[in-house]
Coordinates of C-alpha atoms and ligand atoms in Angstrom, one line a residue:
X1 CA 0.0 0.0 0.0
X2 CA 1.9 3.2 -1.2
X3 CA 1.3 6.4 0.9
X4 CA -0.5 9.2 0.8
X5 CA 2.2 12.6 0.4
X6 CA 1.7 15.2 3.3
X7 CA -0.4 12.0 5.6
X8 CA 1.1 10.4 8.8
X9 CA -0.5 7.2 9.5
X10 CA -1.0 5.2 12.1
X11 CA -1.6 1.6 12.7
X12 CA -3.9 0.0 15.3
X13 CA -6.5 -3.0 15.7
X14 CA -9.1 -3.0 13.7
X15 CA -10.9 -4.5 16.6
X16 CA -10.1 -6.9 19.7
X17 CA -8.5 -6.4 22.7
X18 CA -6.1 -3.1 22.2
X19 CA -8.9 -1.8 19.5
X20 CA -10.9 0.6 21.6
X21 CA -7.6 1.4 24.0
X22 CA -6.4 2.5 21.1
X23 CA -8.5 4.7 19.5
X24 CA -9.1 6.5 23.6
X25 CA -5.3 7.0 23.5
X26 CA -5.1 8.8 20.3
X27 CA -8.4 10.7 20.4
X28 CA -7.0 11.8 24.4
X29 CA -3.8 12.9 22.3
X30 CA -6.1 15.7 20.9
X31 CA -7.0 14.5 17.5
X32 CA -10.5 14.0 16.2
X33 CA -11.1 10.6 14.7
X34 CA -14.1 10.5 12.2
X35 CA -15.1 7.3 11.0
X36 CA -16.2 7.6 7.4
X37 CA -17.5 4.8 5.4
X38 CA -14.0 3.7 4.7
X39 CA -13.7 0.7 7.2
X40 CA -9.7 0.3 7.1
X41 CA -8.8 4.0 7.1
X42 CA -10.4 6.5 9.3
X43 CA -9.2 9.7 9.1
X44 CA -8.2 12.8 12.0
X45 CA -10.5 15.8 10.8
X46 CA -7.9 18.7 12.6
X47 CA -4.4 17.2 11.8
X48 CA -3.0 15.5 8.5
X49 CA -2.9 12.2 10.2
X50 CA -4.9 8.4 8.9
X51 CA -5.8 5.8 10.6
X52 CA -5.0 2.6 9.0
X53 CA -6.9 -0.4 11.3
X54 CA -5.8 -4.1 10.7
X55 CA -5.1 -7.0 12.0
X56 CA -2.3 -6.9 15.1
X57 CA -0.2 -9.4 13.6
X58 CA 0.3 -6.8 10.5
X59 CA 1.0 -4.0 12.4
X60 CA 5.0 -4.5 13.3
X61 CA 5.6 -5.5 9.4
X62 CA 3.7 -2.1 7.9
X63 CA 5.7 -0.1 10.7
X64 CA 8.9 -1.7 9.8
X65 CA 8.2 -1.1 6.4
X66 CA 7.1 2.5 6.5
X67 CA 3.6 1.8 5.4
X68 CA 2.7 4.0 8.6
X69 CA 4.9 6.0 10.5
X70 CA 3.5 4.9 14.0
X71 CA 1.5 1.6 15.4
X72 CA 0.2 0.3 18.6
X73 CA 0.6 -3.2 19.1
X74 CA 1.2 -5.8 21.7
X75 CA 5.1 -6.3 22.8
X76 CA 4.1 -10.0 22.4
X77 CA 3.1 -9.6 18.7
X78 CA 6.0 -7.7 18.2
X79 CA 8.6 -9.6 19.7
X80 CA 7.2 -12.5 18.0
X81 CA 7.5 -10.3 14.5
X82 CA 10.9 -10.1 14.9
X83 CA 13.1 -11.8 12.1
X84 CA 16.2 -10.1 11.8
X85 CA 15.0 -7.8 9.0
X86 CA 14.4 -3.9 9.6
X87 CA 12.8 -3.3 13.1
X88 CA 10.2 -1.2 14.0
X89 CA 11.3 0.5 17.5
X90 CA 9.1 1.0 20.6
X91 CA 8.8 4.4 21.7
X92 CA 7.2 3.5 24.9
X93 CA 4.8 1.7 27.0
X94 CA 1.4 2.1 27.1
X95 CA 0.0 1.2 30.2
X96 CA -2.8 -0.6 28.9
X97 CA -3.0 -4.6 27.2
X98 CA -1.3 -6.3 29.9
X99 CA -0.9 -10.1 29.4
X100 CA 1.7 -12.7 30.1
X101 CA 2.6 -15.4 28.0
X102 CA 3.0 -18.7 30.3
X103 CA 3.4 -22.2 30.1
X104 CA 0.5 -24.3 31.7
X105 CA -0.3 -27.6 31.6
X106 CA -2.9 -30.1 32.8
X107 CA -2.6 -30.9 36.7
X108 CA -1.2 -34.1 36.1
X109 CA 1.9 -33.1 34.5
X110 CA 5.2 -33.5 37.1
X111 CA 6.8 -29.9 37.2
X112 CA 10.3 -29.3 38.0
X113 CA 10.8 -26.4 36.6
X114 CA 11.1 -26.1 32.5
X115 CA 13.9 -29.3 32.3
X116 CA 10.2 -31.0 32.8
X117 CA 9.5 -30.2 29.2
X118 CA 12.1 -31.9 27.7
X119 CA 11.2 -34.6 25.2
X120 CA 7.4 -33.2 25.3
X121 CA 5.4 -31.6 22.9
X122 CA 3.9 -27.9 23.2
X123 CA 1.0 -26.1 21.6
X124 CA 1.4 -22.1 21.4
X125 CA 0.3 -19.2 18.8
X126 CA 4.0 -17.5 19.5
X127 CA 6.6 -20.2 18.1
X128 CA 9.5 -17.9 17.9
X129 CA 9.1 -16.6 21.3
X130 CA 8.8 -19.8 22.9
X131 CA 11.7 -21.5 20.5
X132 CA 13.9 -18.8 22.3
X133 CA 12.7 -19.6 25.7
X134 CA 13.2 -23.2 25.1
X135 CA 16.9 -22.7 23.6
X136 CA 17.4 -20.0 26.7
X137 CA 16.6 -22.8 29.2
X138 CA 18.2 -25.8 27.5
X139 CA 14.9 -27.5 27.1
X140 CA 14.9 -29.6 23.9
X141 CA 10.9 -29.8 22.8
X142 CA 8.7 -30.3 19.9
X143 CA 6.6 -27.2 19.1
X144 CA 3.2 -27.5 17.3
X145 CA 1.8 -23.7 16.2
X146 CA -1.7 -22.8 16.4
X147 CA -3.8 -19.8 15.1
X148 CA -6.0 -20.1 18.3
X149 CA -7.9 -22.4 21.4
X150 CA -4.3 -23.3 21.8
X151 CA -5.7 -24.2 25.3
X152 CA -7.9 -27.3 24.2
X153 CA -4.4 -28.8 22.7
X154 CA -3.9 -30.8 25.9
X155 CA -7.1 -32.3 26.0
X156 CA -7.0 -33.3 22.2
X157 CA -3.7 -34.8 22.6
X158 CA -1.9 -32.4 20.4
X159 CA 0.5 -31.5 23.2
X160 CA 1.5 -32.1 26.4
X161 CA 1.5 -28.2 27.5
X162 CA 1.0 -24.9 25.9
X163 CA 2.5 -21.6 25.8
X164 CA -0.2 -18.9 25.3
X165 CA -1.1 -15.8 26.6
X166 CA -2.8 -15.4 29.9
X167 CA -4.0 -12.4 31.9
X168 CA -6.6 -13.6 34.6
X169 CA -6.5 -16.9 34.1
X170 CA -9.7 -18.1 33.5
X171 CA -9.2 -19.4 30.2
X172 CA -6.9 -21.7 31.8
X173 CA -8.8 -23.2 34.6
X174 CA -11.6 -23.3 32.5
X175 CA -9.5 -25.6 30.3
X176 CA -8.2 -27.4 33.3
X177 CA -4.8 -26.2 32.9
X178 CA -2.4 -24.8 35.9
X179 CA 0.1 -21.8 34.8
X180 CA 3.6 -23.2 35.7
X181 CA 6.6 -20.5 34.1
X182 CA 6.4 -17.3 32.6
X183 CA 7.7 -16.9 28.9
X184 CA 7.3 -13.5 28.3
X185 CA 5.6 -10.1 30.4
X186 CA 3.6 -7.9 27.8
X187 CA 1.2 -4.6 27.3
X188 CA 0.6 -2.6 24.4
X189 CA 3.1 -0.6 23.2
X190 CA 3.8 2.5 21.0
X191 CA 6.1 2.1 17.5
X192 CA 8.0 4.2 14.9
X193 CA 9.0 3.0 12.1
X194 CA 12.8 3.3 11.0
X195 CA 11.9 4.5 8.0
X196 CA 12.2 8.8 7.6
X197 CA 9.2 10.6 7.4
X198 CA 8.9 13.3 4.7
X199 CA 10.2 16.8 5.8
X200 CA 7.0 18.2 6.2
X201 CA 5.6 15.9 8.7
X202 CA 8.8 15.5 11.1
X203 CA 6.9 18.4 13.6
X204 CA 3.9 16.9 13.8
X205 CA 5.0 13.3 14.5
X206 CA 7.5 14.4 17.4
X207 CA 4.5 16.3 18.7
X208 CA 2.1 13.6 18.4
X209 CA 4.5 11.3 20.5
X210 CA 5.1 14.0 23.2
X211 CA 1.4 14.4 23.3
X212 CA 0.9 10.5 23.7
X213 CA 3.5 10.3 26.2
X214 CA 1.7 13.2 28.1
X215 CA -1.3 11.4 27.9
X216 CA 0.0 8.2 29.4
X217 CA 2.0 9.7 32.0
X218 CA -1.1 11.3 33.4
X219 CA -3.0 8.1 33.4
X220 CA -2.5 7.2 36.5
X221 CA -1.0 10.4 37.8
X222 CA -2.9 12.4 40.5
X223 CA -2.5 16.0 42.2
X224 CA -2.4 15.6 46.0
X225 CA -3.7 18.9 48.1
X226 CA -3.8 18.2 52.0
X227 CA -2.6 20.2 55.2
X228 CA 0.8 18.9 57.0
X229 CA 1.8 19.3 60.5
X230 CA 5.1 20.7 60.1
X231 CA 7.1 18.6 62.4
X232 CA 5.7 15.7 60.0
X233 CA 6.2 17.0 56.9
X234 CA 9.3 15.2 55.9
X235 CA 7.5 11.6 56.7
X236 CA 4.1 13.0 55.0
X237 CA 6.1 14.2 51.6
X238 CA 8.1 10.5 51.5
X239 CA 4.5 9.0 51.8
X240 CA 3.6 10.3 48.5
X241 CA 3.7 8.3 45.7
X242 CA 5.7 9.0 42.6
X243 CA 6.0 13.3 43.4
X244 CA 9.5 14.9 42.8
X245 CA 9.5 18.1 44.7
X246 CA 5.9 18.8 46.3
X247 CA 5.1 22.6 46.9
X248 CA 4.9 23.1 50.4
X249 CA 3.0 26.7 51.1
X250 CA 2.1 28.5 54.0
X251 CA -1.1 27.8 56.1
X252 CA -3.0 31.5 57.0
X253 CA -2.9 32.2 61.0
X254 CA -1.0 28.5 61.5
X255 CA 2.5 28.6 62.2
X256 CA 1.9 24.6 63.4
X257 CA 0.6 23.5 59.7
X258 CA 1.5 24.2 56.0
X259 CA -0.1 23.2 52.6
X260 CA 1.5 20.1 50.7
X261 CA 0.4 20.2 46.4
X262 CA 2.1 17.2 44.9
X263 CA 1.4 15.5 41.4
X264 CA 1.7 11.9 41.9
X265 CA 3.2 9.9 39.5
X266 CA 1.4 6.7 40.4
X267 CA -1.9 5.6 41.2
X268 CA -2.7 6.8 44.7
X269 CA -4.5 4.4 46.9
X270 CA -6.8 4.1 49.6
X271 CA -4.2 2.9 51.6
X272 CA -2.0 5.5 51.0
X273 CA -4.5 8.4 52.1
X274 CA -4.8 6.3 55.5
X275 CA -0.9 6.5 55.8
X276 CA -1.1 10.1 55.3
X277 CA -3.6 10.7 57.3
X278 CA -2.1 8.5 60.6
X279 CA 1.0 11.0 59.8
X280 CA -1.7 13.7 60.9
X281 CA -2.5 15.3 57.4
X282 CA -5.9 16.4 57.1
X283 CA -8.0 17.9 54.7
X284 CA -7.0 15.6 52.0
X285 CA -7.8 16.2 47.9
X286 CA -7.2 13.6 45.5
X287 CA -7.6 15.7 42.0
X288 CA -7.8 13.9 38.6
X289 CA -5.1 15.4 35.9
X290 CA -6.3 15.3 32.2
X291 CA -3.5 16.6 30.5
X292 CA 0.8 16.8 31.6
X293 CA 4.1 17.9 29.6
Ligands
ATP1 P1 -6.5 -9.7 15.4 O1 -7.8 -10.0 14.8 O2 -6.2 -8.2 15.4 O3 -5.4 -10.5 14.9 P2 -6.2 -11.2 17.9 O4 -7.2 -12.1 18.1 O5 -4.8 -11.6 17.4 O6 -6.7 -10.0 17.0 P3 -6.7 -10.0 20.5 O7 -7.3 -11.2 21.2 O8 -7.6 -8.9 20.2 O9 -5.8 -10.4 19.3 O10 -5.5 -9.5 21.5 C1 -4.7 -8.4 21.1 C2 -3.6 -8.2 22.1 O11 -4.2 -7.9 23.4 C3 -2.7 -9.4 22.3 O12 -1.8 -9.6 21.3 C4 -2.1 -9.0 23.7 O13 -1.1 -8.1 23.5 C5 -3.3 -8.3 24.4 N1 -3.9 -9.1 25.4 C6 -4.3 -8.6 26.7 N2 -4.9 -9.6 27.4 C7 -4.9 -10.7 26.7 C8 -5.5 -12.0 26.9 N3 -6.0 -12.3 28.0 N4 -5.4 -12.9 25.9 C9 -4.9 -12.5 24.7 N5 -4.4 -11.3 24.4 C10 -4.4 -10.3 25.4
MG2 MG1 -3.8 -11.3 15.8

């Protein structure tokens, strides 16, 4: 697919698990999405900027390629893209998508760690990932590859485990099947493509990623207001999680008490406020942040 001249364009799910993420992320970024009646491409109405939806598996090879200038995809699928030609390269994490790609096996399977798998056979959508786990642990093991319900495998006799991708689990016990190692830690992430963009477009795609990156960082970040005791201020600052440098301010008529502002980096948790608030703060705010540079 050749490109369109003075267009960035971005990859993402057409639909599934990182579709809708996707789309939140990029619309959050500032740009206005408007689906037209082209299902693969929907365009941005207030920047010169496509998007091109597909499968996840196609994303890392049209990003390598330069087909589009950015994608968000699973690490997983990406790592298991990777071939030793051109490489697309992850700008960051995305916060969002986390899985983990284990190996699980019915009950009845001895486990000693992955020398169990020698000599056995395993079922697993992500051959190349696994083959290097294997090779990495010194296990010697047939691997069969399958497009998907890699978890009935066991029960049809096709394998003895499986290696597939696993975030609460159900599908597993469901299946009958016990997680015993992890293979790989994943979540979506954000990625460029090697290739240059034109001239013309170089502002808007560093500006897009700064504004993505913005938009991530604030996800989970928070602005703290409460009142300090002074004599506790040092053990009510370390208490906060993720802030820098908080602004610590005067309190009117109390020479006893000051103002603490933070932003918090991190998600801040019930817990946390009960910590604080055994330090003596009081007068606690928890603020949500829709937008940091
Ligand atoms: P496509 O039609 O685009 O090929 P798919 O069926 O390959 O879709 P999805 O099931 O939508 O993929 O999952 C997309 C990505 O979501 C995975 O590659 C993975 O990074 C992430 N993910 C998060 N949780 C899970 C999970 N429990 N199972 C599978 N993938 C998960
Ligand atoms: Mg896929």
């Amino acid at each position: 697919m050749s490109k369109v001249q003075g267009r960035l364009r971005i990859a993402v799910q057409k639909s599934g698990r990182l579709a809708e993420r996707s789309l939140d992320l990029i619309r959050n970024a500032g740009l206005r999405v408007i689906k037209g009646n082209n299902d693969l491409l929907y365009k941005v109405e207030n920047a010169p900027v496509d998007l091109l939806r597909v499968r996840d598996d196609d994303i890392p090879t049209f990003v390598a390629d330069g087909v589009c200038d950015l994608g968000i995809v699973g690490e997983n699928v990406l790592e298991e893209a990777r071939n030793g030609g051109p490489l697309a390269e992850v700008v960051m994490p995305l916060g969002f998508g986390r899985c983990t790609l284990k190996i699980a096996a019915p009950e009845s399977l001895p486990w000693d760690g992955p020398a169990s798998l020698n000599g056995l056979r395993l079922a697993t959508s992500y051959p190349r990932i696994l083959g290097r786990w294997l090779a990495e642990n010194g296990v010697e093991a047939g691997v069969i590859t399958m497009r998907g319900a890699v978890e009935v495998a066991p029960r049809l006799k096709l394998a003895s485990a499986i290696c597939d991708l696993v975030s609460t689990g159900a599908t597993l016990e469901a299946n009958g099947l016990v997680p015993l190692d992890t293979v790989f830690e994943s979540q979506a992430v954000l990625i460029r493509s090697p290739q240059p963009v034109e001239e013309a477009l170089e502002s808007l795609l560093e500006n897009l990623i700064t504004r993505i990156g913005g938009v991530v960082a604030s996800q989970d970040a928070k602005y703290v207001m409460l009142n300090a005791p002074r004599a506790a201020l040092d053990r009510i600052t370390a208490l906060l999680p993720g802030s820098e440098s908080p602004t610590v301010m005067p309190l009117s008529g109390r020479d006893d008490a000051v103002a603490v502002h933070a932003v918090c980096q991190e998600a801040v948790f019930w817990e946390t406020l009960e910590r604080l608030k055994a330090e003596g703060a009081s007068s606690i705010l928890v603020l949500p942040i829709e937008k940091m540079m």
